[in-house]
Amino acid sequence: MPRPWKRLAGAAGLDKKGLSRKRTKTENSDETSAQVENFSPQTTSDSKNYGKNLSNYWLMKSEPESRLEKGVDVKFSIEDLKAQPKQTASWDGVRNYQARNFLRAMKLEDEAFFYHSNCKEPGIVGLIKIVKEAYPDHTQFEENNPHYDPSSKEDNPKWFMVDVQFVRIMKRFISLAELKTYHQAHKATGGPLKNMALFTRQRLSVQSLTQEEFDFILSLEEKEPN
């Protein structure tokens, strides 16, 4: 997700409040084409307990390379966010119940890693923060939007989004391959990334992180890539 209404052919779209509407890609892994996951909101403990989630840290995926979805370019990179007015955009287009529930659990000033996905070299590229808590995602009601959902009603919306703001670019790029190496090692040693959702729930475009996971990944900035 990122995912505000992304630009059409590179032009920034604005919502009624003047925010860029980033188009988020549908939930997908980095190795597969984008595809919606229709999980029922009752099927996972994370979905049931999103309001009880104590995490203040997140990982949010967006596509940095152009890809047309129903004629709309869903590209939205960390550079695109940085270029927005007030370096702020809405994170729309999430169409997975578990990811949606994570959005609804987010609080002001929560920190998140901006993760480039579905690209040649996926990985963590920057830091962002939540500047507006969850509110209905307008794209679910727009018939020309790739994420239009005719089953969602304005008086009972299914899908939500948050506003995010650019904080900074990471001191160095932290690749999926590097994170996977640590994850595999930590599974054996009990290290911080042993249960990281990036590998246990890799299709989710919005994922929660423990403080231990967040702090460890942040510490990698100061180390040479392994």
Coordinates of N, CA and C in Angstrom, one line a residue:
M1 N 0.4 -0.7 0.0 CA 0.0 0.0 0.0 C 0.6 1.2 0.0
P2 N 1.8 1.3 -0.1 CA 1.2 2.6 -0.3 C 0.0 2.3 -1.1
R3 N -0.8 3.3 -0.9 CA -1.7 3.3 -2.0 C -2.8 4.4 -2.0
P4 N -2.4 5.6 -2.3 CA -3.4 6.5 -2.6 C -3.7 6.5 -4.1
W5 N -4.8 7.2 -4.5 CA -5.1 7.1 -5.9 C -3.8 7.6 -6.6
K6 N -3.2 6.6 -7.3 CA -2.0 7.0 -7.9 C -2.2 7.8 -9.1
R7 N -1.1 8.3 -9.6 CA -1.2 9.1 -10.8 C -1.6 8.4 -12.0
L8 N -2.4 9.1 -12.8 CA -2.7 8.6 -14.2 C -1.6 9.2 -15.1
A9 N -1.0 8.2 -15.7 CA 0.1 8.6 -16.6 C 1.0 9.6 -16.0
G10 N 1.3 9.4 -14.7 CA 2.3 10.3 -14.1 C 1.8 11.6 -13.5
A11 N 0.5 11.9 -13.7 CA 0.0 13.1 -13.1 C -0.6 12.9 -11.7
A12 N -0.2 13.7 -10.8 CA -0.7 13.5 -9.4 C -2.2 13.9 -9.3
G13 N -3.0 12.9 -8.8 CA -4.4 13.2 -8.5 C -4.5 13.8 -7.2
L14 N -5.6 14.6 -7.0 CA -5.8 15.2 -5.7 C -7.2 14.8 -5.2
D15 N -7.3 14.6 -3.9 CA -8.6 14.3 -3.4 C -9.2 15.6 -2.9
K16 N -10.4 15.6 -2.3 CA -11.1 16.8 -2.0 C -10.3 17.7 -1.0
K17 N -9.4 17.1 -0.2 CA -8.6 17.8 0.7 C -7.3 18.3 0.2
G18 N -7.0 18.0 -1.1 CA -5.8 18.4 -1.7 C -4.7 17.4 -1.5
L19 N -5.0 16.2 -0.9 CA -3.9 15.2 -0.7 C -3.8 14.4 -2.0
S20 N -2.6 14.0 -2.2 CA -2.4 13.0 -3.3 C -3.2 11.7 -2.9
R21 N -3.8 11.1 -3.9 CA -4.5 9.9 -3.6 C -3.7 8.8 -4.2
K22 N -2.9 8.1 -3.4 CA -2.1 7.1 -3.9 C -2.8 5.9 -4.2
R23 N -2.6 5.3 -5.3 CA -3.2 4.0 -5.6 C -2.4 2.9 -5.1
T24 N -3.0 2.1 -4.2 CA -2.2 1.0 -3.7 C -2.5 -0.2 -4.6
K25 N -1.5 -1.0 -4.7 CA -1.7 -2.3 -5.4 C -2.5 -3.2 -4.6
T26 N -3.1 -4.2 -5.2 CA -3.8 -5.2 -4.4 C -2.8 -6.1 -3.7
E27 N -3.2 -6.8 -2.7 CA -2.3 -7.6 -1.8 C -1.6 -8.6 -2.7
N28 N -0.3 -8.6 -2.6 CA 0.5 -9.6 -3.4 C 1.8 -9.8 -2.8
S29 N 2.4 -10.9 -3.2 CA 3.8 -11.2 -2.8 C 4.7 -10.5 -3.8
D30 N 6.0 -10.4 -3.4 CA 7.0 -9.8 -4.3 C 7.3 -10.6 -5.5
E31 N 6.9 -11.9 -5.5 CA 7.3 -12.8 -6.5 C 6.2 -13.1 -7.5
T32 N 5.0 -12.6 -7.2 CA 3.8 -13.0 -8.0 C 3.1 -11.7 -8.5
S33 N 2.3 -11.9 -9.5 CA 1.5 -10.8 -10.0 C 0.4 -10.4 -9.0
A34 N 0.0 -9.1 -9.0 CA -0.9 -8.6 -8.1 C -2.3 -9.3 -8.2
Q35 N -2.8 -9.6 -7.0 CA -4.1 -10.3 -7.0 C -4.8 -10.2 -5.7
V36 N -6.1 -9.9 -5.7 CA -6.8 -9.6 -4.5 C -7.0 -10.9 -3.7
E37 N -6.8 -10.8 -2.3 CA -7.0 -11.9 -1.4 C -8.3 -11.7 -0.7
N38 N -9.3 -12.5 -0.9 CA -10.6 -12.3 -0.3 C -10.7 -13.1 1.0
F39 N -9.9 -12.7 2.0 CA -10.0 -13.3 3.3 C -11.3 -12.8 4.0
S40 N -12.0 -13.7 4.7 CA -13.1 -13.2 5.5 C -12.6 -12.5 6.7
P41 N -13.3 -11.5 7.2 CA -12.8 -10.8 8.4 C -12.8 -11.7 9.6
Q42 N -13.5 -12.8 9.5 CA -13.6 -13.7 10.7 C -12.5 -14.8 10.6
T43 N -11.7 -14.9 9.6 CA -10.9 -16.0 9.5 C -9.5 -16.0 10.1
T44 N -9.1 -14.8 10.6 CA -7.8 -14.8 11.2 C -7.8 -14.1 12.6
S45 N -7.0 -14.5 13.5 CA -7.0 -13.9 14.8 C -6.5 -12.5 14.7
D46 N -5.6 -12.1 13.8 CA -5.2 -10.7 13.6 C -6.4 -9.9 13.2
S47 N -7.3 -10.4 12.4 CA -8.5 -9.6 12.0 C -9.4 -9.4 13.1
K48 N -9.6 -10.4 13.9 CA -10.5 -10.3 15.1 C -10.0 -9.3 16.1
N49 N -8.7 -9.2 16.2 CA -8.1 -8.5 17.3 C -7.4 -7.2 16.9
Y50 N -7.7 -6.7 15.7 CA -7.0 -5.5 15.3 C -7.0 -4.4 16.3
G51 N -8.1 -4.2 17.0 CA -8.3 -3.1 17.9 C -7.4 -3.3 19.1
K52 N -7.0 -4.6 19.4 CA -6.1 -4.9 20.5 C -4.7 -4.9 20.2
N53 N -4.3 -4.6 18.9 CA -3.0 -4.7 18.5 C -2.2 -3.6 19.2
L54 N -1.1 -3.9 19.9 CA -0.3 -3.0 20.6 C 0.8 -2.4 19.8
S55 N 1.0 -2.9 18.6 CA 2.1 -2.4 17.8 C 1.9 -1.0 17.4
N56 N 3.0 -0.2 17.5 CA 3.1 1.1 16.9 C 4.0 1.2 15.7
Y57 N 4.3 0.0 15.2 CA 5.3 0.0 14.1 C 4.7 -0.9 12.9
W58 N 5.0 -0.5 11.7 CA 4.3 -1.1 10.6 C 5.3 -1.2 9.4
L59 N 4.9 -2.1 8.5 CA 5.6 -2.1 7.2 C 4.5 -2.0 6.1
M60 N 4.7 -1.0 5.2 CA 3.7 -0.7 4.2 C 4.3 -0.8 2.8
K61 N 3.7 -1.6 1.9 CA 4.3 -1.9 0.6 C 3.6 -1.0 -0.5
S62 N 4.4 -0.6 -1.4 CA 3.9 0.1 -2.6 C 4.8 -0.2 -3.8
E63 N 4.3 -0.1 -4.9 CA 5.0 -0.4 -6.2 C 5.7 0.8 -6.7
P64 N 7.1 0.8 -6.9 CA 7.8 1.9 -7.4 C 7.9 2.0 -8.9
E65 N 7.4 0.9 -9.6 CA 7.5 0.9 -11.0 C 6.1 0.9 -11.7
S66 N 6.1 1.5 -12.8 CA 4.8 1.7 -13.5 C 4.1 0.3 -13.8
R67 N 2.9 0.2 -13.5 CA 2.1 -1.0 -13.9 C 0.6 -0.5 -14.0
L68 N 0.1 -0.8 -15.2 CA -1.3 -0.4 -15.4 C -2.3 -1.4 -14.9
E69 N -3.3 -0.9 -14.1 CA -4.3 -1.7 -13.6 C -5.6 -1.1 -14.0
K70 N -6.4 -1.7 -14.9 CA -7.6 -1.1 -15.5 C -7.3 0.2 -16.1
G71 N -6.2 0.4 -16.7 CA -5.8 1.6 -17.4 C -5.2 2.7 -16.5
V72 N -5.0 2.4 -15.2 CA -4.5 3.3 -14.2 C -3.1 2.9 -13.8
D73 N -2.2 3.8 -13.8 CA -0.8 3.5 -13.3 C -0.8 3.4 -11.8
V74 N -0.5 2.3 -11.2 CA -0.5 2.1 -9.7 C 0.8 2.4 -9.1
K75 N 1.8 2.9 -9.9 CA 3.1 3.3 -9.3 C 3.0 4.3 -8.2
F76 N 3.7 4.0 -7.1 CA 3.9 5.0 -6.1 C 5.1 4.7 -5.2
S77 N 6.1 5.4 -5.4 CA 7.4 5.2 -4.8 C 7.6 6.1 -3.6
I78 N 8.7 5.9 -2.8 CA 9.0 6.8 -1.7 C 9.3 8.2 -2.3
E79 N 9.9 8.2 -3.5 CA 10.2 9.5 -4.1 C 8.9 10.2 -4.5
D80 N 7.9 9.5 -4.9 CA 6.6 10.1 -5.2 C 5.9 10.7 -3.9
L81 N 6.0 10.0 -2.8 CA 5.5 10.5 -1.6 C 6.2 11.8 -1.2
K82 N 7.5 11.7 -1.3 CA 8.3 12.9 -0.9 C 8.0 14.1 -1.7
A83 N 7.6 13.9 -3.0 CA 7.3 15.0 -3.9 C 5.9 15.6 -3.7
Q84 N 5.0 15.0 -2.8 CA 3.7 15.4 -2.6 C 3.6 16.7 -1.8
P85 N 2.6 17.5 -1.9 CA 2.4 18.7 -1.0 C 2.4 18.2 0.4
K86 N 3.2 18.9 1.2 CA 3.4 18.5 2.6 C 4.0 17.1 2.8
Q87 N 4.5 16.5 1.7 CA 5.0 15.2 1.7 C 4.1 14.2 2.3
T88 N 2.8 14.3 2.0 CA 1.7 13.6 2.6 C 0.8 13.0 1.5
A89 N 0.3 11.8 1.8 CA -0.6 11.2 0.8 C -1.5 10.2 1.6
S90 N -2.7 10.0 1.0 CA -3.6 8.9 1.6 C -3.2 7.6 1.1
W91 N -3.3 6.6 1.9 CA -2.9 5.2 1.6 C -4.1 4.4 1.3
D92 N -4.6 4.4 0.1 CA -5.8 3.8 -0.3 C -5.6 2.5 -1.1
G93 N -6.7 1.9 -1.5 CA -6.7 0.8 -2.3 C -6.5 -0.6 -1.6
V94 N -6.4 -0.6 -0.3 CA -6.2 -1.9 0.4 C -7.5 -2.7 0.3
R95 N -7.5 -3.9 -0.2 CA -8.7 -4.7 -0.4 C -8.4 -6.1 0.2
N96 N -7.9 -6.1 1.4 CA -7.7 -7.4 2.1 C -8.1 -7.1 3.6
Y97 N -8.9 -7.9 4.1 CA -9.5 -7.6 5.4 C -8.4 -7.5 6.5
Q98 N -7.5 -8.3 6.5 CA -6.5 -8.3 7.6 C -5.6 -7.0 7.5
A99 N -5.2 -6.6 6.2 CA -4.5 -5.4 6.0 C -5.3 -4.2 6.4
R100 N -6.6 -4.2 6.0 CA -7.5 -3.2 6.4 C -7.6 -3.0 7.9
N101 N -7.7 -4.1 8.6 CA -7.8 -4.0 10.1 C -6.5 -3.4 10.7
F102 N -5.4 -3.7 10.1 CA -4.1 -3.1 10.5 C -4.2 -1.6 10.3
L103 N -4.8 -1.1 9.2 CA -4.9 0.3 8.9 C -5.8 0.9 10.0
R104 N -6.9 0.2 10.4 CA -7.8 0.7 11.4 C -7.1 0.7 12.8
A105 N -6.1 0.0 13.0 CA -5.4 -0.1 14.3 C -4.4 1.0 14.4
M106 N -4.0 1.7 13.3 CA -2.9 2.6 13.4 C -3.3 3.9 14.2
K107 N -2.4 4.5 14.8 CA -2.6 5.7 15.6 C -1.7 6.8 15.1
L108 N -2.0 8.0 15.4 CA -1.2 9.2 15.0 C 0.2 9.0 15.5
E109 N 1.1 9.3 14.6 CA 2.6 9.3 14.9 C 3.2 7.9 14.9
D110 N 2.4 6.8 14.6 CA 2.9 5.5 14.5 C 3.9 5.6 13.3
E111 N 5.0 4.8 13.5 CA 6.1 4.8 12.4 C 5.9 3.6 11.6
A112 N 6.3 3.7 10.3 CA 6.3 2.6 9.4 C 7.4 2.6 8.4
F113 N 7.9 1.4 8.0 CA 8.8 1.3 6.9 C 8.1 1.4 5.6
F114 N 8.6 2.2 4.7 CA 8.1 2.2 3.3 C 8.8 1.1 2.5
Y115 N 8.1 0.2 2.0 CA 8.7 -1.0 1.3 C 8.3 -1.0 -0.2
H116 N 9.4 -1.0 -1.0 CA 9.1 -1.1 -2.4 C 8.9 -2.6 -2.8
S117 N 7.8 -2.9 -3.4 CA 7.5 -4.3 -3.7 C 7.1 -4.4 -5.2
N118 N 7.0 -5.7 -5.6 CA 6.6 -6.1 -7.0 C 7.6 -5.4 -8.0
C119 N 8.9 -5.4 -7.7 CA 9.8 -4.7 -8.5 C 11.1 -5.6 -8.6
K120 N 12.1 -5.1 -9.4 CA 13.3 -5.9 -9.6 C 14.0 -6.3 -8.3
E121 N 14.1 -5.3 -7.4 CA 14.8 -5.5 -6.1 C 13.9 -5.0 -5.0
P122 N 13.0 -5.8 -4.4 CA 12.1 -5.3 -3.4 C 12.9 -5.1 -2.1
G123 N 12.4 -4.2 -1.2 CA 13.0 -3.9 0.0 C 12.6 -2.6 0.7
I124 N 13.2 -2.4 1.8 CA 12.8 -1.2 2.6 C 13.6 0.0 2.2
V125 N 12.9 1.1 1.9 CA 13.6 2.3 1.3 C 13.5 3.5 2.2
G126 N 12.5 3.6 3.1 CA 12.4 4.8 3.9 C 11.5 4.6 5.1
L127 N 11.3 5.7 5.8 CA 10.5 5.8 7.0 C 9.4 6.8 6.7
I128 N 8.2 6.4 7.2 CA 7.0 7.3 7.1 C 6.3 7.2 8.4
K129 N 5.3 8.1 8.6 CA 4.6 8.1 9.9 C 3.1 8.4 9.5
I130 N 2.2 7.9 10.5 CA 0.8 8.1 10.3 C 0.4 9.5 10.8
V131 N -0.3 10.3 9.9 CA -0.7 11.6 10.2 C -2.2 11.8 10.2
K132 N -2.9 10.8 9.8 CA -4.4 10.8 10.0 C -4.8 9.3 10.2
E133 N -5.6 9.1 11.2 CA -6.1 7.7 11.5 C -7.1 7.3 10.5
A134 N -7.5 6.0 10.5 CA -8.3 5.4 9.4 C -9.7 6.2 9.2
Y135 N -10.0 6.3 8.0 CA -11.3 6.9 7.5 C -11.7 6.2 6.2
P136 N -12.9 6.3 5.8 CA -13.4 5.5 4.6 C -12.5 5.8 3.4
D137 N -12.2 4.8 2.7 CA -11.4 4.9 1.4 C -12.4 5.2 0.3
H138 N -12.2 6.4 -0.3 CA -13.2 6.9 -1.3 C -13.1 6.1 -2.6
T139 N -12.0 5.4 -2.8 CA -11.8 4.7 -4.1 C -12.8 3.5 -4.2
Q140 N -13.3 3.0 -3.1 CA -14.2 1.9 -3.2 C -15.5 2.3 -3.8
F141 N -15.8 3.6 -3.9 CA -17.1 4.1 -4.5 C -16.9 4.6 -5.9
E142 N -15.7 4.7 -6.4 CA -15.4 5.3 -7.7 C -15.4 4.2 -8.8
E143 N -16.4 4.2 -9.7 CA -16.5 3.2 -10.6 C -15.3 3.1 -11.6
N144 N -14.6 4.2 -11.8 CA -13.5 4.1 -12.8 C -12.2 3.8 -12.1
N145 N -12.2 3.5 -10.8 CA -11.0 3.2 -10.0 C -10.8 1.7 -10.0
P146 N -9.5 1.3 -10.1 CA -9.2 -0.2 -10.1 C -9.6 -0.9 -8.9
H147 N -9.8 -0.1 -7.8 CA -10.2 -0.7 -6.5 C -11.7 -0.5 -6.1
Y148 N -12.5 -0.2 -7.1 CA -13.9 0.0 -6.9 C -14.5 -1.3 -6.4
D149 N -15.4 -1.2 -5.4 CA -16.1 -2.3 -4.8 C -17.6 -2.1 -4.8
P150 N -18.3 -2.6 -5.8 CA -19.7 -2.3 -5.8 C -20.5 -2.8 -4.7
S151 N -19.9 -3.7 -3.9 CA -20.7 -4.3 -2.7 C -20.5 -3.4 -1.5
S152 N -19.7 -2.4 -1.6 CA -19.5 -1.5 -0.4 C -20.4 -0.3 -0.6
K153 N -21.0 0.1 0.5 CA -22.0 1.2 0.5 C -21.5 2.4 1.3
E154 N -21.8 3.6 0.9 CA -21.3 4.8 1.6 C -21.7 4.9 3.0
D155 N -22.9 4.4 3.3 CA -23.4 4.4 4.7 C -22.8 3.2 5.6
N156 N -22.1 2.3 4.9 CA -21.5 1.2 5.6 C -20.3 0.7 4.8
P157 N -19.2 1.5 4.8 CA -18.1 1.2 4.0 C -17.3 0.0 4.5
K158 N -16.7 -0.7 3.6 CA -15.9 -1.9 3.9 C -14.5 -1.5 4.1
W159 N -14.0 -0.5 3.4 CA -12.6 -0.3 3.2 C -12.1 1.1 3.8
F160 N -11.0 1.1 4.4 CA -10.5 2.3 5.0 C -9.0 2.6 4.6
M161 N -8.6 3.9 4.8 CA -7.3 4.3 4.5 C -6.8 5.2 5.6
V162 N -5.5 5.5 5.6 CA -4.9 6.4 6.5 C -4.1 7.4 5.7
D163 N -3.7 8.5 6.3 CA -2.8 9.4 5.6 C -1.4 9.2 6.2
V164 N -0.4 9.2 5.3 CA 1.0 9.0 5.7 C 1.8 10.2 5.3
Q165 N 2.9 10.4 6.0 CA 3.8 11.5 5.7 C 5.3 11.0 5.6
F166 N 6.0 11.4 4.6 CA 7.4 11.1 4.5 C 8.2 11.6 5.7
V167 N 9.1 10.7 6.2 CA 10.0 11.1 7.3 C 11.4 11.2 6.7
R168 N 11.9 10.1 6.2 CA 13.2 10.2 5.6 C 13.5 8.9 4.7
I169 N 14.5 9.0 3.9 CA 15.0 7.9 3.2 C 15.9 7.1 4.1
M170 N 15.9 5.8 4.0 CA 16.9 5.0 4.8 C 18.3 5.3 4.5
K171 N 19.2 5.2 5.5 CA 20.6 5.5 5.2 C 21.2 4.6 4.2
R172 N 20.6 3.4 4.1 CA 20.9 2.5 3.0 C 19.7 1.6 2.7
F173 N 19.6 1.1 1.5 CA 18.5 0.2 1.1 C 18.7 -1.1 1.8
I174 N 17.6 -1.6 2.4 CA 17.6 -2.9 3.0 C 16.8 -3.9 2.2
S175 N 17.4 -4.8 1.5 CA 16.7 -5.6 0.5 C 15.9 -6.8 1.2
L176 N 14.9 -7.3 0.4 CA 14.2 -8.4 0.9 C 15.2 -9.6 1.0
A177 N 16.1 -9.7 0.2 CA 17.1 -10.9 0.3 C 17.9 -10.8 1.6
E178 N 18.3 -9.6 2.0 CA 19.0 -9.4 3.2 C 18.1 -9.8 4.4
L179 N 16.9 -9.3 4.4 CA 16.0 -9.6 5.5 C 15.7 -11.1 5.6
K180 N 15.6 -11.7 4.4 CA 15.3 -13.1 4.4 C 16.5 -13.9 5.0
T181 N 17.7 -13.5 4.8 CA 18.8 -14.2 5.4 C 18.8 -14.1 6.9
Y182 N 18.4 -12.9 7.4 CA 18.3 -12.8 8.9 C 17.1 -13.6 9.4
H183 N 16.0 -13.6 8.7 CA 14.8 -14.3 9.1 C 15.2 -15.8 9.2
Q184 N 15.8 -16.4 8.3 CA 16.2 -17.8 8.3 C 17.2 -18.1 9.4
A185 N 18.1 -17.2 9.7 CA 19.1 -17.4 10.8 C 18.3 -17.3 12.1
H186 N 17.4 -16.3 12.2 CA 16.8 -16.1 13.5 C 15.7 -17.2 13.8
K187 N 15.2 -17.8 12.8 CA 14.4 -19.0 13.1 C 15.1 -20.1 13.9
A188 N 16.4 -20.2 13.6 CA 17.2 -21.2 14.3 C 17.7 -20.7 15.7
T189 N 17.9 -19.4 15.7 CA 18.6 -18.8 17.0 C 17.6 -18.1 17.9
G190 N 16.3 -17.9 17.4 CA 15.4 -17.1 18.2 C 15.6 -15.6 18.1
G191 N 16.2 -15.2 17.0 CA 16.4 -13.7 16.9 C 15.2 -12.9 16.6
P192 N 15.4 -11.6 16.4 CA 14.2 -10.7 16.3 C 13.3 -10.9 15.1
L193 N 13.9 -11.4 14.0 CA 13.0 -11.5 12.8 C 12.5 -13.0 12.6
K194 N 12.5 -13.8 13.6 CA 12.1 -15.2 13.4 C 10.7 -15.3 13.0
N195 N 9.8 -14.4 13.4 CA 8.4 -14.5 13.1 C 7.9 -13.3 12.2
M196 N 8.8 -12.7 11.5 CA 8.5 -11.5 10.8 C 7.4 -11.8 9.7
A197 N 6.3 -10.9 9.7 CA 5.2 -11.2 8.8 C 5.6 -11.1 7.4
L198 N 6.7 -10.4 7.1 CA 7.1 -10.3 5.7 C 7.3 -11.7 5.1
F199 N 7.6 -12.7 5.9 CA 7.9 -14.0 5.5 C 6.8 -15.0 5.9
T200 N 6.0 -14.7 6.9 CA 5.0 -15.6 7.3 C 3.6 -15.2 6.8
R201 N 3.4 -13.9 6.4 CA 2.2 -13.5 5.7 C 2.6 -12.5 4.6
Q202 N 3.4 -13.1 3.7 CA 4.1 -12.2 2.7 C 3.1 -11.5 1.7
R203 N 1.9 -12.0 1.6 CA 1.0 -11.3 0.6 C 0.4 -10.0 1.2
L204 N 0.5 -9.8 2.4 CA -0.1 -8.6 3.0 C 0.6 -7.3 2.6
S205 N -0.1 -6.3 2.2 CA 0.6 -5.1 1.8 C 0.8 -4.2 3.0
V206 N 0.0 -4.4 4.1 CA 0.2 -3.7 5.3 C 0.4 -4.7 6.4
Q207 N 1.6 -4.6 7.1 CA 1.9 -5.6 8.1 C 2.3 -4.9 9.4
S208 N 2.1 -5.6 10.5 CA 2.5 -5.1 11.8 C 3.9 -5.6 12.1
L209 N 4.7 -4.8 12.9 CA 6.0 -5.1 13.3 C 6.0 -5.0 14.9
T210 N 6.7 -5.8 15.5 CA 7.0 -5.6 16.9 C 8.1 -4.6 17.1
Q211 N 8.2 -4.0 18.3 CA 9.3 -3.0 18.5 C 10.7 -3.7 18.3
E212 N 10.8 -4.9 18.7 CA 12.0 -5.7 18.5 C 12.4 -5.8 17.0
E213 N 11.4 -6.1 16.2 CA 11.6 -6.2 14.8 C 12.0 -4.9 14.2
F214 N 11.3 -3.9 14.5 CA 11.5 -2.5 14.0 C 12.9 -2.0 14.4
D215 N 13.3 -2.2 15.7 CA 14.6 -1.7 16.1 C 15.7 -2.4 15.4
F216 N 15.5 -3.8 15.3 CA 16.6 -4.5 14.6 C 16.8 -4.1 13.2
I217 N 15.7 -3.9 12.4 CA 15.8 -3.5 11.0 C 16.4 -2.1 10.9
L218 N 16.0 -1.2 11.8 CA 16.6 0.1 11.8 C 18.1 0.0 12.1
S219 N 18.5 -0.9 12.9 CA 20.0 -1.0 13.2 C 20.8 -1.5 12.0
L220 N 20.1 -2.1 11.1 CA 20.8 -2.6 9.9 C 21.4 -1.4 9.0
E221 N 20.8 -0.2 9.2 CA 21.3 0.9 8.4 C 22.8 1.2 8.7
E222 N 23.2 0.9 9.9 CA 24.6 1.2 10.3 C 25.5 0.0 10.0
K223 N 25.0 -1.0 9.4 CA 25.9 -2.2 9.1 C 26.0 -2.4 7.6
E224 N 27.1 -3.0 7.2 CA 27.3 -3.3 5.8 C 26.3 -4.5 5.5
P225 N 25.8 -4.5 4.2 CA 24.9 -5.6 3.8 C 25.6 -6.9 4.0
N226 N 24.9 -7.9 4.5 CA 25.5 -9.2 4.7 C 25.5 -10.0 3.4

